[in-house]
Coordinates of N, CA, C and O in Angstrom, one line a residue:
F483 N 8.4 5.9 8.2 CA 8.1 4.4 8.1 C 7.0 4.1 9.2 O 7.0 4.7 10.3
F484 N 6.3 3.1 8.9 CA 5.3 2.6 9.8 C 5.9 1.6 10.8 O 6.9 1.0 10.5
T485 N 5.3 1.5 11.9 CA 5.7 0.5 12.9 C 4.7 -0.7 12.8 O 3.5 -0.5 12.8
Y486 N 5.3 -1.9 12.8 CA 4.4 -3.1 12.7 C 4.5 -3.9 14.0 O 5.6 -4.2 14.5
T487 N 3.4 -4.2 14.6 CA 3.3 -5.0 15.8 C 2.4 -6.2 15.5 O 1.5 -6.1 14.7
P488 N 2.6 -7.3 16.2 CA 1.8 -8.5 16.0 C 0.3 -8.1 16.4 O 0.1 -7.4 17.4
L489 N -0.6 -8.7 15.7 CA -2.0 -8.5 16.0 C -2.3 -9.1 17.3 O -2.0 -10.3 17.5
P490 N -2.9 -8.4 18.3 CA -3.1 -9.0 19.6 C -4.1 -10.2 19.5 O -4.9 -10.3 18.6
E491 N -3.9 -11.0 20.5 CA -4.8 -12.2 20.6 C -6.2 -11.8 20.8 O -6.6 -11.0 21.6
S492 N -7.1 -12.4 20.0 CA -8.6 -12.1 20.1 C -9.3 -13.1 19.2 O -8.7 -13.9 18.4
Q493 N -10.6 -13.1 19.2 CA -11.4 -13.9 18.3 C -11.2 -13.5 16.9 O -11.1 -14.3 16.0
L494 N -11.0 -12.2 16.7 CA -10.7 -11.7 15.3 C -9.4 -12.3 14.8 O -9.4 -12.7 13.6
K495 N -8.4 -12.3 15.6 CA -7.1 -12.9 15.2 C -7.3 -14.3 14.8 O -6.8 -14.8 13.8
T496 N -8.0 -15.1 15.6 CA -8.3 -16.5 15.4 C -9.0 -16.7 14.0 O -8.6 -17.5 13.2
D497 N -10.0 -15.8 13.7 CA -10.7 -15.9 12.5 C -9.8 -15.6 11.3 O -9.8 -16.2 10.2
I498 N -8.9 -14.5 11.5 CA -8.0 -14.1 10.4 C -7.0 -15.3 10.2 O -6.6 -15.6 9.0
Q499 N -6.5 -15.9 11.3 CA -5.5 -17.0 11.1 C -6.2 -18.1 10.3 O -5.5 -18.7 9.5
A500 N -7.4 -18.4 10.6 CA -8.1 -19.5 9.8 C -8.2 -19.1 8.3 O -7.9 -20.0 7.5
M501 N -8.5 -17.9 8.0 CA -8.5 -17.4 6.6 C -7.1 -17.5 6.0 O -7.0 -18.0 4.9
A502 N -6.1 -17.1 6.8 CA -4.8 -17.2 6.3 C -4.3 -18.6 6.0 O -3.8 -18.9 4.9
R503 N -4.6 -19.5 6.9 CA -4.2 -20.9 6.8 C -4.9 -21.5 5.5 O -4.3 -22.2 4.7
A504 N -6.2 -21.2 5.4 CA -7.0 -21.8 4.3 C -6.5 -21.3 2.9 O -6.7 -21.9 1.9
N505 N -5.8 -20.1 2.9 CA -5.3 -19.6 1.6 C -3.8 -19.6 1.4 O -3.3 -18.9 0.6
G506 N -3.1 -20.4 2.3 CA -1.7 -20.6 2.1 C -0.8 -19.5 2.7 O 0.4 -19.5 2.3
F507 N -1.3 -18.7 3.6 CA -0.5 -17.7 4.2 C 0.0 -18.2 5.6 O -0.7 -19.0 6.2
D508 N 1.1 -17.7 6.1 CA 1.6 -18.1 7.4 C 0.7 -17.4 8.4 O 0.7 -16.2 8.5
E509 N 0.0 -18.2 9.2 CA -0.9 -17.6 10.2 C -0.2 -16.9 11.3 O -0.9 -16.2 12.1
N510 N 1.0 -17.0 11.4 CA 1.8 -16.3 12.5 C 2.4 -14.9 12.0 O 3.1 -14.3 12.8
R511 N 2.1 -14.6 10.8 CA 2.6 -13.3 10.2 C 1.5 -12.3 10.0 O 1.3 -11.9 8.8
I512 N 0.8 -12.0 11.0 CA -0.3 -11.0 10.9 C 0.0 -9.8 11.8 O 0.2 -10.0 13.0
F513 N 0.1 -8.6 11.2 CA 0.6 -7.5 11.9 C -0.4 -6.3 11.8 O -1.2 -6.2 10.9
V514 N -0.2 -5.3 12.7 CA -0.9 -4.1 12.7 C 0.1 -3.0 12.4 O 1.2 -2.9 13.0
S515 N -0.3 -2.1 11.5 CA 0.6 -0.9 11.3 C 0.0 0.3 11.9 O -1.3 0.5 12.0
N516 N 0.8 1.3 12.3 CA 0.4 2.5 12.9 C 0.1 3.6 11.9 O 0.6 4.7 11.9
T517 N -0.8 3.2 11.0 CA -1.2 4.1 9.9 C -1.8 5.4 10.3 O -1.7 6.4 9.6
S518 N -2.5 5.4 11.5 CA -3.2 6.6 11.9 C -2.3 7.8 12.2 O -2.8 8.9 12.2
E519 N -1.0 7.5 12.3 CA -0.1 8.7 12.5 C 0.1 9.5 11.2 O 0.5 10.6 11.3
R520 N -0.3 8.9 10.0 CA -0.1 9.6 8.8 C -1.3 9.8 8.0 O -1.4 10.8 7.2
N521 N -2.4 9.0 8.1 CA -3.6 9.2 7.4 C -4.8 8.5 8.1 O -4.6 7.9 9.1
K522 N -5.9 8.6 7.4 CA -7.2 8.1 8.0 C -7.7 6.9 7.3 O -8.8 6.4 7.5
R523 N -6.9 6.4 6.3 CA -7.4 5.3 5.4 C -7.6 4.0 6.2 O -6.8 3.6 7.0
L524 N -8.7 3.3 5.8 CA -8.9 2.0 6.3 C -8.4 1.0 5.3 O -8.8 0.9 4.2
S525 N -7.3 0.3 5.7 CA -6.7 -0.6 4.8 C -6.1 -1.9 5.4 O -5.9 -1.9 6.6
A526 N -5.9 -2.8 4.5 CA -5.2 -4.1 4.8 C -4.4 -4.4 3.6 O -4.8 -4.1 2.5
V527 N -3.3 -5.1 3.8 CA -2.5 -5.4 2.6 C -1.7 -6.6 3.0 O -1.4 -6.9 4.1
V528 N -1.3 -7.4 1.9 CA -0.4 -8.5 2.1 C 0.9 -8.0 1.5 O 1.0 -7.6 0.3
L529 N 2.0 -7.9 2.3 CA 3.3 -7.5 1.9 C 4.2 -8.6 1.7 O 4.2 -9.6 2.5
G530 N 5.0 -8.6 0.6 CA 6.0 -9.7 0.4 C 5.4 -10.8 -0.4 O 4.2 -10.8 -0.8
F531 N 6.3 -11.7 -0.8 CA 5.9 -12.9 -1.6 C 6.4 -14.2 -0.9 O 7.3 -14.2 -0.1
G532 N 5.7 -15.2 -1.2 CA 6.1 -16.6 -0.7 C 6.1 -16.6 0.8 O 5.2 -16.1 1.5
K533 N 7.2 -17.2 1.3 CA 7.3 -17.4 2.8 C 7.5 -16.0 3.5 O 7.3 -16.0 4.7
S534 N 7.9 -15.0 2.8 CA 8.1 -13.7 3.4 C 6.8 -12.9 3.5 O 6.8 -11.8 4.1
A535 N 5.7 -13.4 2.9 CA 4.5 -12.6 2.9 C 4.0 -12.5 4.3 O 4.0 -13.4 5.2
R536 N 3.4 -11.3 4.6 CA 2.8 -11.0 5.9 C 1.5 -10.2 5.6 O 1.4 -9.4 4.7
I537 N 0.5 -10.5 6.5 CA -0.7 -9.8 6.4 C -0.6 -8.6 7.4 O -0.2 -8.7 8.5
T538 N -1.0 -7.4 6.8 CA -0.9 -6.2 7.7 C -2.2 -5.5 7.6 O -2.8 -5.2 6.5
V539 N -2.7 -5.1 8.7 CA -4.0 -4.4 8.8 C -3.7 -3.0 9.5 O -2.9 -3.0 10.4
S540 N -4.3 -2.0 9.0 CA -4.0 -0.7 9.6 C -4.8 -0.5 10.9 O -5.8 -1.1 11.1
D541 N -4.2 0.2 11.8 CA -4.9 0.5 13.1 C -6.1 1.3 12.9 O -7.1 1.1 13.7
N542 N -6.2 2.1 11.8 CA -7.5 2.8 11.5 C -8.6 1.8 11.3 O -9.7 2.0 11.8
L543 N -8.3 0.7 10.5 CA -9.3 -0.3 10.2 C -9.7 -1.0 11.5 O -10.9 -1.2 11.7
L544 N -8.8 -1.3 12.3 CA -9.1 -2.0 13.5 C -10.0 -1.1 14.5 O -10.9 -1.6 15.1
N545 N -9.7 0.2 14.5 CA -10.4 1.1 15.4 C -11.7 1.5 14.8 O -12.6 1.8 15.6
Q546 N -11.9 1.6 13.5 CA -13.1 2.1 12.9 C -14.0 1.1 12.3 O -15.2 1.3 12.0
G547 N -13.4 -0.1 11.9 CA -14.2 -1.1 11.3 C -14.7 -2.1 12.2 O -14.2 -2.3 13.3
T548 N -15.7 -2.8 11.8 CA -16.3 -4.0 12.5 C -15.4 -5.2 12.3 O -14.6 -5.2 11.2
P549 N -15.4 -6.2 13.1 CA -14.7 -7.4 12.8 C -15.0 -8.0 11.4 O -14.1 -8.5 10.7
R550 N -16.2 -7.9 11.0 CA -16.6 -8.4 9.7 C -15.9 -7.6 8.6 O -15.4 -8.1 7.6
E551 N -15.8 -6.3 8.8 CA -15.2 -5.4 7.8 C -13.7 -5.7 7.7 O -13.1 -5.7 6.7
V552 N -13.1 -5.9 8.9 CA -11.7 -6.2 9.0 C -11.3 -7.5 8.2 O -10.4 -7.5 7.4
K553 N -12.1 -8.5 8.5 CA -11.9 -9.8 7.8 C -12.1 -9.6 6.3 O -11.3 -10.2 5.5
T554 N -13.1 -8.8 5.9 CA -13.3 -8.6 4.4 C -12.2 -7.9 3.8 O -11.7 -8.2 2.7
A555 N -11.7 -6.8 4.5 CA -10.5 -6.1 3.9 C -9.3 -6.9 3.8 O -8.6 -6.9 2.8
I556 N -9.1 -7.8 4.8 CA -7.9 -8.7 4.7 C -8.1 -9.7 3.6 O -7.2 -10.1 2.9
A557 N -9.4 -10.2 3.4 CA -9.7 -11.1 2.3 C -9.4 -10.5 1.0 O -8.9 -11.1 0.0
L558 N -9.8 -9.2 0.8 CA -9.4 -8.5 -0.4 C -7.9 -8.5 -0.7 O -7.5 -8.7 -1.8
A559 N -7.2 -8.1 0.4 CA -5.7 -8.1 0.2 C -5.2 -9.5 -0.1 O -4.3 -9.6 -1.0
M560 N -5.7 -10.5 0.5 CA -5.3 -11.9 0.2 C -5.6 -12.2 -1.3 O -4.8 -12.9 -1.9
G561 N -6.8 -11.8 -1.7 CA -7.2 -12.0 -3.1 C -6.2 -11.5 -4.1 O -5.7 -12.2 -5.1
H562 N -5.8 -10.2 -3.9 CA -4.8 -9.6 -4.8 C -3.5 -10.4 -4.7 O -2.8 -10.6 -5.8
S563 N -3.1 -10.9 -3.5 CA -1.8 -11.6 -3.4 C -1.9 -13.0 -4.0 O -1.0 -13.4 -4.8
V564 N -3.0 -13.7 -3.7 CA -3.2 -15.1 -4.3 C -3.2 -15.1 -5.8 O -2.7 -16.0 -6.4
M565 N -3.8 -14.1 -6.4 CA -3.9 -14.0 -7.8 C -2.7 -13.3 -8.5 O -2.8 -13.0 -9.7
N566 N -1.7 -13.0 -7.7 CA -0.5 -12.4 -8.2 C -0.7 -11.1 -9.0 O -0.1 -10.8 -10.0
H567 N -1.6 -10.3 -8.5 CA -2.0 -9.0 -9.2 C -0.8 -8.1 -9.2 O -0.7 -7.3 -10.2
A568 N 0.0 -8.0 -8.3 CA 1.2 -7.1 -8.3 C 2.1 -7.4 -9.5 O 2.4 -6.6 -10.3
L569 N 2.5 -8.7 -9.6 CA 3.3 -9.1 -10.7 C 2.6 -9.0 -12.0 O 3.2 -8.4 -13.0
K570 N 1.4 -9.4 -12.1 CA 0.7 -9.3 -13.4 C 0.5 -7.8 -13.8 O 0.6 -7.5 -15.0
G571 N 0.2 -7.0 -12.8 CA 0.1 -5.5 -13.1 C 1.4 -4.9 -13.6 O 1.4 -4.2 -14.6
V572 N 2.5 -5.3 -13.0 CA 3.8 -4.7 -13.4 C 4.0 -5.2 -14.8 O 4.5 -4.4 -15.7
L573 N 3.8 -6.5 -15.1 CA 4.0 -7.0 -16.5 C 3.1 -6.3 -17.5 O 3.6 -5.9 -18.6
M574 N 1.8 -6.2 -17.2 CA 0.9 -5.6 -18.2 C 1.2 -4.1 -18.4 O 1.1 -3.6 -19.5
F575 N 1.4 -3.4 -17.3 CA 1.7 -2.0 -17.4 C 3.1 -1.7 -18.1 O 3.3 -0.7 -18.8
S576 N 4.0 -2.7 -17.9 CA 5.3 -2.6 -18.7 C 5.1 -2.7 -20.2 O 5.7 -2.0 -20.9
V577 N 4.2 -3.6 -20.6 CA 3.9 -3.7 -22.0 C 3.2 -2.4 -22.5 O 3.6 -2.0 -23.6
I578 N 2.3 -1.9 -21.7 CA 1.7 -0.6 -22.2 C 2.7 0.5 -22.3 O 2.7 1.3 -23.3
I579 N 3.6 0.6 -21.3 CA 4.6 1.6 -21.4 C 5.6 1.4 -22.5 O 5.9 2.4 -23.2
F580 N 6.0 0.2 -22.8 CA 6.8 -0.1 -23.9 C 6.1 0.3 -25.2 O 6.7 0.9 -26.1
A581 N 4.8 -0.1 -25.3 CA 4.1 0.3 -26.5 C 4.0 1.8 -26.7 O 4.1 2.3 -27.8
G582 N 3.9 2.5 -25.6 CA 3.8 4.0 -25.6 C 5.1 4.6 -26.1 O 5.1 5.5 -27.0
F583 N 6.2 4.1 -25.6 CA 7.5 4.6 -26.1 C 7.7 4.2 -27.6 O 8.2 5.0 -28.4
A584 N 7.3 3.0 -28.0 CA 7.4 2.6 -29.4 C 6.5 3.5 -30.3 O 7.0 4.0 -31.3
F585 N 5.3 3.8 -29.9 CA 4.4 4.7 -30.6 C 5.0 6.1 -30.7 O 5.1 6.7 -31.8
A586 N 5.6 6.6 -29.6 CA 6.2 7.9 -29.6 C 7.4 8.0 -30.5 O 7.6 8.9 -31.3
H587 N 8.2 6.9 -30.5 CA 9.4 6.8 -31.3 C 9.1 6.8 -32.8 O 9.6 7.6 -33.6
Y588 N 8.2 5.8 -33.2 CA 7.9 5.7 -34.6 C 7.1 6.9 -35.1 O 7.2 7.3 -36.3
G589 N 6.2 7.4 -34.3 CA 5.4 8.6 -34.6 C 6.3 9.8 -34.8 O 6.1 10.6 -35.8
F590 N 7.3 9.9 -34.0 CA 8.3 11.0 -34.1 C 9.0 10.9 -35.4 O 9.1 11.9 -36.1
L591 N 9.5 9.7 -35.7 CA 10.3 9.5 -36.9 C 9.4 9.9 -38.2 O 9.9 10.5 -39.1
L592 N 8.2 9.4 -38.2 CA 7.3 9.7 -39.3 C 7.0 11.2 -39.4 O 7.1 11.7 -40.5
L593 N 6.6 11.8 -38.3 CA 6.3 13.2 -38.4 C 7.5 14.1 -38.7 O 7.4 15.1 -39.4
V594 N 8.7 13.7 -38.2 CA 9.9 14.5 -38.5 C 10.2 14.3 -40.0 O 10.6 15.3 -40.7
S595 N 10.0 13.1 -40.6 CA 10.3 13.0 -42.0 C 9.3 13.8 -42.8 O 9.7 14.2 -43.9
L596 N 8.1 14.0 -42.4 CA 7.1 14.7 -43.1 C 7.2 16.2 -42.9 O 7.1 17.0 -43.8
F597 N 7.4 16.6 -41.6 CA 7.3 18.0 -41.3 C 8.6 18.6 -40.6 O 8.6 19.8 -40.2
G598 N 9.6 17.8 -40.5 CA 10.8 18.2 -39.8 C 11.4 19.5 -40.3 O 11.9 20.4 -39.5
D599 N 11.5 19.7 -41.6 CA 12.1 20.9 -42.1 C 11.3 22.2 -41.7 O 11.9 23.2 -41.3
S600 N 10.0 22.1 -41.9 CA 9.2 23.3 -41.5 C 9.1 23.5 -40.0 O 9.0 24.6 -39.5
W601 N 9.3 22.4 -39.2 CA 9.3 22.6 -37.7 C 10.7 22.8 -37.2 O 10.9 23.1 -36.0
Q602 N 11.7 22.8 -38.1 CA 13.1 22.9 -37.7 C 13.6 21.9 -36.7 O 14.3 22.2 -35.8
V603 N 13.1 20.6 -36.9 CA 13.5 19.5 -36.1 C 14.3 18.6 -37.0 O 13.8 18.1 -38.0
R604 N 15.6 18.4 -36.6 CA 16.5 17.6 -37.5 C 16.4 16.1 -37.2 O 16.6 15.3 -38.1
G605 N 16.1 15.7 -36.0 CA 16.1 14.3 -35.6 C 15.8 14.1 -34.1 O 15.5 15.0 -33.4
Q606 N 16.0 12.8 -33.7 CA 15.6 12.5 -32.3 C 16.6 13.1 -31.3 O 16.3 13.3 -30.2
D607 N 17.8 13.4 -31.8 CA 18.8 14.0 -30.8 C 18.6 15.5 -30.8 O 19.4 16.2 -30.1
D608 N 17.7 16.1 -31.5 CA 17.5 17.5 -31.5 C 16.5 17.9 -30.4 O 15.4 17.4 -30.3
P609 N 16.9 18.7 -29.4 CA 16.1 19.1 -28.3 C 14.8 19.8 -28.8 O 13.8 19.8 -28.0
A610 N 14.8 20.4 -30.0 CA 13.6 21.0 -30.5 C 12.4 20.0 -30.7 O 11.3 20.3 -30.8
G611 N 12.8 18.7 -30.8 CA 11.8 17.7 -31.0 C 11.2 17.1 -29.7 O 10.2 16.4 -29.8
L612 N 11.7 17.6 -28.6 CA 11.1 17.1 -27.3 C 9.6 17.4 -27.1 O 8.9 16.4 -26.7
P613 N 9.1 18.5 -27.5 CA 7.7 18.7 -27.4 C 6.8 17.8 -28.2 O 5.8 17.3 -27.8
L614 N 7.4 17.4 -29.4 CA 6.7 16.5 -30.2 C 6.6 15.1 -29.6 O 5.6 14.4 -29.6
F615 N 7.8 14.7 -29.0 CA 7.9 13.4 -28.4 C 6.9 13.3 -27.2 O 6.2 12.4 -27.0
I616 N 6.9 14.4 -26.4 CA 5.9 14.5 -25.2 C 4.5 14.4 -25.7 O 3.6 13.8 -25.1
A617 N 4.2 15.2 -26.8 CA 2.8 15.2 -27.3 C 2.4 13.8 -27.8 O 1.2 13.4 -27.5
L618 N 3.3 13.1 -28.5 CA 2.9 11.8 -28.9 C 2.7 10.8 -27.7 O 1.8 10.0 -27.7
G619 N 3.6 10.9 -26.7 CA 3.4 10.1 -25.6 C 2.1 10.4 -24.8 O 1.4 9.4 -24.4
T620 N 1.8 11.6 -24.7 CA 0.6 12.0 -24.1 C -0.6 11.5 -24.8 O -1.6 11.0 -24.2
L621 N -0.6 11.6 -26.1 CA -1.7 11.1 -27.0 C -1.9 9.6 -26.8 O -3.0 9.1 -26.6
F622 N -0.8 8.9 -26.8 CA -0.8 7.4 -26.6 C -1.5 7.1 -25.3 O -2.4 6.2 -25.2
F623 N -0.9 7.7 -24.2 CA -1.4 7.3 -22.9 C -2.9 7.8 -22.6 O -3.6 7.2 -21.9
L624 N -3.3 8.8 -23.3 CA -4.7 9.2 -23.2 C -5.6 8.1 -23.8 O -6.6 7.7 -23.2
F625 N -5.2 7.6 -25.0 CA -6.0 6.5 -25.6 C -5.8 5.2 -24.9 O -6.6 4.3 -25.1
A626 N -4.7 5.0 -24.2 CA -4.4 3.7 -23.5 C -5.0 3.7 -22.1 O -5.1 2.6 -21.5
S627 N -5.5 4.9 -21.6 CA -6.1 4.9 -20.3 C -7.3 4.0 -20.1 O -7.4 3.4 -19.0
P628 N -8.2 3.8 -21.1 CA -9.2 2.8 -20.8 C -8.7 1.4 -20.6 O -9.2 0.7 -19.8
L629 N -7.6 1.0 -21.3 CA -7.0 -0.3 -21.1 C -6.4 -0.4 -19.7 O -6.6 -1.4 -19.0
S630 N -5.7 0.6 -19.3 CA -5.1 0.6 -18.0 C -6.1 0.6 -16.9 O -6.0 -0.1 -15.9
N631 N -7.2 1.3 -17.1 CA -8.3 1.3 -16.1 C -9.0 -0.1 -16.1 O -9.4 -0.5 -15.0
W632 N -9.1 -0.7 -17.3 CA -9.8 -2.0 -17.3 C -8.9 -3.0 -16.5 O -9.5 -3.8 -15.8
I633 N -7.6 -3.0 -16.7 CA -6.7 -3.9 -16.0 C -6.9 -3.7 -14.5 O -7.1 -4.7 -13.8
S634 N -6.9 -2.5 -14.0 CA -7.0 -2.2 -12.6 C -8.4 -2.7 -12.1 O -8.5 -3.3 -11.0
R635 N -9.5 -2.3 -12.8 CA -10.8 -2.7 -12.4 C -11.0 -4.2 -12.4 O -11.7 -4.8 -11.6
H636 N -10.4 -4.9 -13.4 CA -10.6 -6.3 -13.5 C -9.9 -7.0 -12.3 O -10.5 -7.9 -11.8
Q637 N -8.8 -6.5 -12.0 CA -8.1 -7.1 -10.8 C -8.9 -6.8 -9.5 O -9.0 -7.7 -8.7
D638 N -9.4 -5.6 -9.4 CA -10.3 -5.3 -8.2 C -11.5 -6.2 -8.2 O -11.9 -6.7 -7.1
K639 N -12.1 -6.4 -9.3 CA -13.3 -7.3 -9.4 C -12.9 -8.7 -9.0 O -13.7 -9.4 -8.2
Q640 N -11.8 -9.2 -9.4 CA -11.4 -10.6 -9.0 C -11.1 -10.6 -7.5 O -11.5 -11.6 -6.9
A641 N -10.5 -9.6 -7.0 CA -10.2 -9.6 -5.5 C -11.6 -9.5 -4.7 O -11.7 -10.1 -3.7
D642 N -12.5 -8.7 -5.3 CA -13.8 -8.6 -4.6 C -14.5 -10.0 -4.5 O -15.0 -10.4 -3.5
I643 N -14.5 -10.7 -5.7 CA -15.1 -12.0 -5.7 C -14.4 -13.0 -4.7 O -15.0 -13.7 -4.0
F644 N -13.0 -12.9 -4.7 CA -12.3 -13.7 -3.8 C -12.6 -13.4 -2.4 O -12.8 -14.3 -1.5
A645 N -12.8 -12.1 -2.0 CA -13.1 -11.7 -0.7 C -14.5 -12.1 -0.3 O -14.7 -12.6 0.9
L646 N -15.4 -12.0 -1.2 CA -16.8 -12.5 -0.9 C -16.8 -14.0 -0.6 O -17.5 -14.5 0.3
D647 N -16.0 -14.8 -1.4 CA -15.9 -16.2 -1.2 C -15.2 -16.6 0.1 O -15.5 -17.5 0.7
T648 N -14.1 -15.8 0.4 CA -13.3 -16.1 1.5 C -13.9 -15.7 2.9 O -14.0 -16.4 3.8
A649 N -14.3 -14.4 2.9 CA -14.8 -13.9 4.2 C -16.3 -14.1 4.3 O -16.8 -14.1 5.5
R650 N -17.0 -14.3 3.2 CA -18.5 -14.6 3.2 C -19.2 -13.5 4.0 O -20.1 -13.8 4.8
Q651 N -18.9 -12.3 3.7 CA -19.5 -11.1 4.4 C -19.9 -10.1 3.3 O -19.3 -9.0 3.3
P652 N -20.9 -10.3 2.5 CA -21.2 -9.4 1.5 C -21.6 -8.0 2.0 O -21.3 -7.0 1.4
D653 N -22.4 -8.0 3.1 CA -22.7 -6.7 3.7 C -21.5 -5.9 4.2 O -21.5 -4.7 4.1
A654 N -20.6 -6.7 4.8 CA -19.4 -6.0 5.3 C -18.6 -5.4 4.1 O -18.0 -4.3 4.3
L655 N -18.5 -6.0 3.0 CA -17.9 -5.4 1.8 C -18.5 -4.1 1.4 O -17.8 -3.1 1.2
A656 N -19.8 -4.1 1.4 CA -20.6 -2.9 1.1 C -20.3 -1.8 2.1 O -20.0 -0.6 1.7
T657 N -20.4 -2.1 3.4 CA -20.2 -1.0 4.4 C -18.7 -0.6 4.4 O -18.4 0.6 4.7
L658 N -17.8 -1.5 4.1 CA -16.4 -1.1 4.1 C -16.2 -0.1 2.9 O -15.5 0.9 3.1
V659 N -16.7 -0.4 1.8 CA -16.6 0.6 0.7 C -17.2 1.9 1.0 O -16.6 3.0 0.7
L660 N -18.3 1.9 1.7 CA -19.0 3.2 2.1 C -18.1 4.0 3.1 O -17.9 5.2 3.1
K661 N -17.4 3.2 4.0 CA -16.5 3.9 5.0 C -15.3 4.5 4.3 O -14.7 5.4 4.8
Q662 N -14.9 3.9 3.2 CA -13.7 4.4 2.4 C -14.1 5.5 1.5 O -13.2 6.1 0.8
S663 N -15.4 5.9 1.4 CA -15.8 6.9 0.4 C -15.2 8.2 0.6 O -15.1 9.0 -0.4
P664 N -14.7 8.7 1.7 CA -14.0 10.0 1.8 C -12.8 10.1 0.8 O -12.4 11.2 0.4
Y665 N -12.2 9.0 0.5 CA -11.0 9.0 -0.3 C -11.1 8.1 -1.5 O -10.1 7.9 -2.3
V666 N -12.3 7.5 -1.8 CA -12.5 6.7 -3.0 C -13.8 7.2 -3.6 O -14.8 7.3 -3.0
K667 N -13.7 7.5 -4.9 CA -14.8 8.1 -5.6 C -15.9 7.0 -5.9 O -15.6 6.1 -6.7
L668 N -17.0 7.1 -5.3 CA -18.0 6.1 -5.4 C -18.8 6.1 -6.7 O -19.3 5.1 -7.3
E669 N -19.0 7.4 -7.3 CA -19.7 7.5 -8.5 C -18.9 8.3 -9.5 O -19.0 9.5 -9.6
P670 N -18.0 7.6 -10.3 CA -17.2 8.3 -11.3 C -18.1 8.8 -12.4 O -19.2 8.3 -12.7
G671 N -17.6 9.9 -13.0 CA -18.3 10.5 -14.2 C -18.3 9.6 -15.4 O -17.6 8.6 -15.4
E672 N -19.0 10.0 -16.4 CA -19.1 9.2 -17.7 C -17.7 9.0 -18.3 O -17.4 7.9 -18.8
I673 N -17.0 10.1 -18.4 CA -15.6 10.0 -19.0 C -14.7 9.0 -18.2 O -14.0 8.3 -18.8
E674 N -14.8 9.1 -16.9 CA -14.0 8.2 -16.0 C -14.4 6.8 -16.2 O -13.6 5.9 -16.0
E675 N -15.6 6.5 -16.6 CA -16.1 5.1 -16.8 C -15.6 4.5 -18.0 O -15.6 3.3 -18.2
I676 N -15.1 5.3 -18.9 CA -14.6 4.7 -20.2 C -13.4 3.8 -20.0 O -12.6 4.0 -19.3

């Protein structure tokens, strides 16, 4: 587990508190996590909902980022929180998962009714049908991946716009992305773009 300590008093904290206040967050719930003990990622996140929400910035970001990059990273996290992306994501991905299981279920029934005798699969309770169920699920999620990618990218784009409007640091957003490049693919391939 990470250790969370209050962000030390500084001009940066004052600026972050102003951003927090302007966007409905408790300005006294801003913490630093000891992320550097486990990884090198530069990150900020809003944890919790409503009154329990707290802004957390990694010590990596504080140590390696400029104050402008720190404010921008926090504004990105605030954007995801303000727009309820976690809840919306869970709901949208739940619908996709439900649709995937429905596709696999009805596809299984159809294929077993057509080919079950030759495949020696008697029904859904027959373990011999498990590979078919897995294949149908895999097929569905392969074709659903552009939709799930779109959901994620759409939310990220909304948070980017929010961060640009809140932190007003377009250059800092660009340099922050470049600093995150060791673990974020900056130029995805054609298939990944679908």
